[in-house]
Amino acid sequence: LSFDGKEGLSSHDFVQQVQRTAFQQGKQRNDEWVADFAATSFSGEALEWYVGLDEESQTSWRKLRAGLIQRWPINPGKKADGQADLDPANIPTPAPAATPPYALPRTSPKTSLGLIKIKREDWEEIGYLASDPEGR
């Protein structure tokens, strides 16, 4: 995973891949871990942008994600009606997501049969893990 702000991934695709990886690692609620993970993927213009951020923005995925989307919007210079708008002051700054008012209740573990699909980091499917010794 690499993001340079110019070629390849859009900022939206980069954010989605970072969030997907954090989820797979069970770290999606760890704001600082996700920010640190994302930082390892910056290069070129994106790395220069990141280095210029204040420490609070560098260590908070919520702030870093909002900054990425604002810095590299998917449709730069367009208003909602599709008309060109080249004034950067008209690009809205997204508000940080609100903290949930309560923690979601955990359910008790249940025993079930199923398969787990295994994929490599590049999302190529490797195969399945069986849920019992007979491979069912």
PDB file of C-alpha atoms in Angstrom:
ATOM      1  CA  LEU A   1       0.000   0.000   0.000  1.00  0.00           C
ATOM      2  CA  SER A   2       1.462   3.318  -1.086  1.00  0.00           C
ATOM      3  CA  PHE A   3       0.053   6.813  -1.505  1.00  0.00           C
ATOM      4  CA  ASP A   4       1.996   9.629  -3.146  1.00  0.00           C
ATOM      5  CA  GLY A   5      -0.850  12.051  -3.857  1.00  0.00           C
ATOM      6  CA  LYS A   6      -0.296  11.935  -7.622  1.00  0.00           C
ATOM      7  CA  GLU A   7      -0.537   8.565  -9.346  1.00  0.00           C
ATOM      8  CA  GLY A   8      -2.319   5.333  -8.546  1.00  0.00           C
ATOM      9  CA  LEU A   9      -4.733   5.396  -5.638  1.00  0.00           C
ATOM     10  CA  SER A  10      -7.175   8.246  -5.053  1.00  0.00           C
ATOM     11  CA  SER A  11      -7.274   9.586  -1.512  1.00  0.00           C
ATOM     12  CA  HIS A  12     -10.662   7.914  -1.085  1.00  0.00           C
ATOM     13  CA  ASP A  13      -9.325   4.512  -2.166  1.00  0.00           C
ATOM     14  CA  PHE A  14      -6.295   4.937   0.105  1.00  0.00           C
ATOM     15  CA  VAL A  15      -8.509   5.779   3.099  1.00  0.00           C
ATOM     16  CA  GLN A  16     -10.703   2.761   2.381  1.00  0.00           C
ATOM     17  CA  GLN A  17      -7.714   0.396   2.141  1.00  0.00           C
ATOM     18  CA  VAL A  18      -6.210   1.738   5.374  1.00  0.00           C
ATOM     19  CA  GLN A  19      -9.541   1.293   7.164  1.00  0.00           C
ATOM     20  CA  ARG A  20      -9.971  -2.218   5.735  1.00  0.00           C
ATOM     21  CA  THR A  21      -6.490  -3.215   6.941  1.00  0.00           C
ATOM     22  CA  ALA A  22      -7.147  -1.729  10.390  1.00  0.00           C
ATOM     23  CA  PHE A  23     -10.385  -3.732  10.577  1.00  0.00           C
ATOM     24  CA  GLN A  24      -8.600  -6.938   9.583  1.00  0.00           C
ATOM     25  CA  GLN A  25      -6.040  -6.309  12.329  1.00  0.00           C
ATOM     26  CA  GLY A  26      -8.776  -5.561  14.889  1.00  0.00           C
ATOM     27  CA  LYS A  27      -7.446  -2.003  15.266  1.00  0.00           C
ATOM     28  CA  GLN A  28     -10.260  -0.007  13.593  1.00  0.00           C
ATOM     29  CA  ARG A  29     -11.098   1.762  16.880  1.00  0.00           C
ATOM     30  CA  ASN A  30      -7.451   2.554  17.699  1.00  0.00           C
ATOM     31  CA  ASP A  31      -7.162   6.046  16.205  1.00  0.00           C
ATOM     32  CA  GLU A  32      -3.409   6.376  16.826  1.00  0.00           C
ATOM     33  CA  TRP A  33      -2.545   2.889  15.486  1.00  0.00           C
ATOM     34  CA  VAL A  34      -4.438   3.553  12.249  1.00  0.00           C
ATOM     35  CA  ALA A  35      -2.712   6.949  11.836  1.00  0.00           C
ATOM     36  CA  ASP A  36       0.712   5.354  12.397  1.00  0.00           C
ATOM     37  CA  PHE A  37      -0.102   2.570   9.909  1.00  0.00           C
ATOM     38  CA  ALA A  38      -1.252   5.059   7.266  1.00  0.00           C
ATOM     39  CA  ALA A  39       1.908   7.129   7.744  1.00  0.00           C
ATOM     40  CA  THR A  40       4.061   4.174   6.664  1.00  0.00           C
ATOM     41  CA  SER A  41       2.408   4.336   3.218  1.00  0.00           C
ATOM     42  CA  PHE A  42       3.126   7.965   2.323  1.00  0.00           C
ATOM     43  CA  SER A  43       5.692   8.880  -0.312  1.00  0.00           C
ATOM     44  CA  GLY A  44       6.491  11.858  -2.550  1.00  0.00           C
ATOM     45  CA  GLU A  45       4.101  14.798  -2.279  1.00  0.00           C
ATOM     46  CA  ALA A  46       1.940  12.992   0.305  1.00  0.00           C
ATOM     47  CA  LEU A  47       4.958  12.395   2.554  1.00  0.00           C
ATOM     48  CA  GLU A  48       5.971  16.060   2.322  1.00  0.00           C
ATOM     49  CA  TRP A  49       2.402  17.058   3.217  1.00  0.00           C
ATOM     50  CA  TYR A  50       2.343  14.628   6.154  1.00  0.00           C
ATOM     51  CA  VAL A  51       5.694  15.827   7.555  1.00  0.00           C
ATOM     52  CA  GLY A  52       4.326  19.385   7.559  1.00  0.00           C
ATOM     53  CA  LEU A  53       1.304  18.470   9.696  1.00  0.00           C
ATOM     54  CA  ASP A  54       1.179  19.192  13.419  1.00  0.00           C
ATOM     55  CA  GLU A  55       1.674  16.223  15.770  1.00  0.00           C
ATOM     56  CA  GLU A  56      -2.013  16.080  16.732  1.00  0.00           C
ATOM     57  CA  SER A  57      -2.985  15.590  13.057  1.00  0.00           C
ATOM     58  CA  GLN A  58      -0.218  13.025  12.532  1.00  0.00           C
ATOM     59  CA  THR A  59      -1.349  10.863  15.464  1.00  0.00           C
ATOM     60  CA  SER A  60      -5.123  10.987  14.917  1.00  0.00           C
ATOM     61  CA  TRP A  61      -6.591   8.920  12.083  1.00  0.00           C
ATOM     62  CA  ARG A  62      -9.813  10.960  12.229  1.00  0.00           C
ATOM     63  CA  LYS A  63      -7.893  14.182  11.595  1.00  0.00           C
ATOM     64  CA  LEU A  64      -5.452  12.628   9.134  1.00  0.00           C
ATOM     65  CA  ARG A  65      -8.286  11.055   7.114  1.00  0.00           C
ATOM     66  CA  ALA A  66     -10.188  14.360   6.947  1.00  0.00           C
ATOM     67  CA  GLY A  67      -7.010  16.158   5.887  1.00  0.00           C
ATOM     68  CA  LEU A  68      -6.276  13.619   3.135  1.00  0.00           C
ATOM     69  CA  ILE A  69      -9.764  13.929   1.654  1.00  0.00           C
ATOM     70  CA  GLN A  70      -9.596  17.728   1.848  1.00  0.00           C
ATOM     71  CA  ARG A  71      -6.076  17.920   0.366  1.00  0.00           C
ATOM     72  CA  TRP A  72      -6.767  15.416  -2.451  1.00  0.00           C
ATOM     73  CA  PRO A  73     -10.519  15.646  -3.148  1.00  0.00           C
ATOM     74  CA  ILE A  74     -11.985  13.208  -5.645  1.00  0.00           C
ATOM     75  CA  ASN A  75     -13.390  16.032  -7.833  1.00  0.00           C
ATOM     76  CA  PRO A  76     -11.178  19.071  -7.214  1.00  0.00           C
ATOM     77  CA  GLY A  77     -12.487  22.418  -8.408  1.00  0.00           C
ATOM     78  CA  LYS A  78     -16.144  21.353  -8.794  1.00  0.00           C
ATOM     79  CA  LYS A  79     -19.192  22.677  -6.985  1.00  0.00           C
ATOM     80  CA  ALA A  80     -22.101  20.379  -6.093  1.00  0.00           C
ATOM     81  CA  ASP A  81     -23.937  21.473  -9.261  1.00  0.00           C
ATOM     82  CA  GLY A  82     -20.936  20.433 -11.407  1.00  0.00           C
ATOM     83  CA  GLN A  83     -19.799  24.003 -12.183  1.00  0.00           C
ATOM     84  CA  ALA A  84     -16.103  24.825 -11.849  1.00  0.00           C
ATOM     85  CA  ASP A  85     -15.116  26.422  -8.567  1.00  0.00           C
ATOM     86  CA  LEU A  86     -11.387  27.000  -8.293  1.00  0.00           C
ATOM     87  CA  ASP A  87     -11.466  28.989  -5.044  1.00  0.00           C
ATOM     88  CA  PRO A  88      -9.912  26.752  -2.311  1.00  0.00           C
ATOM     89  CA  ALA A  89     -11.858  28.695   0.312  1.00  0.00           C
ATOM     90  CA  ASN A  90     -15.021  27.043  -1.047  1.00  0.00           C
ATOM     91  CA  ILE A  91     -13.801  23.508  -0.313  1.00  0.00           C
ATOM     92  CA  PRO A  92     -15.621  22.505   2.885  1.00  0.00           C
ATOM     93  CA  THR A  93     -13.658  21.220   5.840  1.00  0.00           C
ATOM     94  CA  PRO A  94     -15.262  18.014   7.115  1.00  0.00           C
ATOM     95  CA  ALA A  95     -16.164  17.929  10.776  1.00  0.00           C
ATOM     96  CA  PRO A  96     -14.603  15.153  12.851  1.00  0.00           C
ATOM     97  CA  ALA A  97     -16.853  12.174  13.459  1.00  0.00           C
ATOM     98  CA  ALA A  98     -18.757  12.223  16.709  1.00  0.00           C
ATOM     99  CA  THR A  99     -17.824   9.744  19.410  1.00  0.00           C
ATOM    100  CA  PRO A 100     -20.536   7.110  19.853  1.00  0.00           C
ATOM    101  CA  PRO A 101     -22.642   7.840  22.956  1.00  0.00           C
ATOM    102  CA  TYR A 102     -22.181   4.289  24.261  1.00  0.00           C
ATOM    103  CA  ALA A 103     -20.244   1.143  23.550  1.00  0.00           C
ATOM    104  CA  LEU A 104     -21.999  -1.517  21.539  1.00  0.00           C
ATOM    105  CA  PRO A 105     -22.809  -4.601  23.635  1.00  0.00           C
ATOM    106  CA  ARG A 106     -20.684  -7.657  22.967  1.00  0.00           C
ATOM    107  CA  THR A 107     -22.469 -10.859  22.173  1.00  0.00           C
ATOM    108  CA  SER A 108     -21.431 -14.124  23.690  1.00  0.00           C
ATOM    109  CA  PRO A 109     -19.292 -16.354  21.476  1.00  0.00           C
ATOM    110  CA  LYS A 110     -21.215 -18.961  19.539  1.00  0.00           C
ATOM    111  CA  THR A 111     -19.952 -22.133  17.988  1.00  0.00           C
ATOM    112  CA  SER A 112     -20.624 -22.346  14.283  1.00  0.00           C
ATOM    113  CA  LEU A 113     -19.255 -24.029  11.220  1.00  0.00           C
ATOM    114  CA  GLY A 114     -17.910 -22.066   8.324  1.00  0.00           C
ATOM    115  CA  LEU A 115     -14.983 -21.224   6.136  1.00  0.00           C
ATOM    116  CA  ILE A 116     -12.505 -18.410   6.429  1.00  0.00           C
ATOM    117  CA  LYS A 117     -11.197 -17.001   3.156  1.00  0.00           C
ATOM    118  CA  ILE A 118      -7.472 -16.268   3.176  1.00  0.00           C
ATOM    119  CA  LYS A 119      -6.116 -13.390   1.084  1.00  0.00           C
ATOM    120  CA  ARG A 120      -2.640 -11.952   0.742  1.00  0.00           C
ATOM    121  CA  GLU A 121      -1.838  -8.283   1.321  1.00  0.00           C
ATOM    122  CA  ASP A 122      -2.402  -7.632  -2.392  1.00  0.00           C
ATOM    123  CA  TRP A 123      -5.921  -9.109  -1.995  1.00  0.00           C
ATOM    124  CA  GLU A 124      -5.130 -12.200  -4.090  1.00  0.00           C
ATOM    125  CA  GLU A 125      -7.184 -15.117  -2.804  1.00  0.00           C
ATOM    126  CA  ILE A 126      -5.049 -17.961  -1.442  1.00  0.00           C
ATOM    127  CA  GLY A 127      -7.723 -20.391  -0.276  1.00  0.00           C
ATOM    128  CA  TYR A 128      -9.873 -21.296   2.707  1.00  0.00           C
ATOM    129  CA  LEU A 129      -9.326 -22.517   6.257  1.00  0.00           C
ATOM    130  CA  ALA A 130     -11.557 -25.357   7.370  1.00  0.00           C
ATOM    131  CA  SER A 131     -13.504 -25.109  10.619  1.00  0.00           C
ATOM    132  CA  ASP A 132     -13.038 -28.793  11.490  1.00  0.00           C
ATOM    133  CA  PRO A 133     -10.264 -31.402  11.008  1.00  0.00           C
ATOM    134  CA  GLU A 134     -12.083 -33.139   8.142  1.00  0.00           C
ATOM    135  CA  GLY A 135     -11.983 -29.987   5.999  1.00  0.00           C
ATOM    136  CA  ARG A 136     -15.717 -29.356   5.997  1.00  0.00           C
TER     137      ARG A 136
END
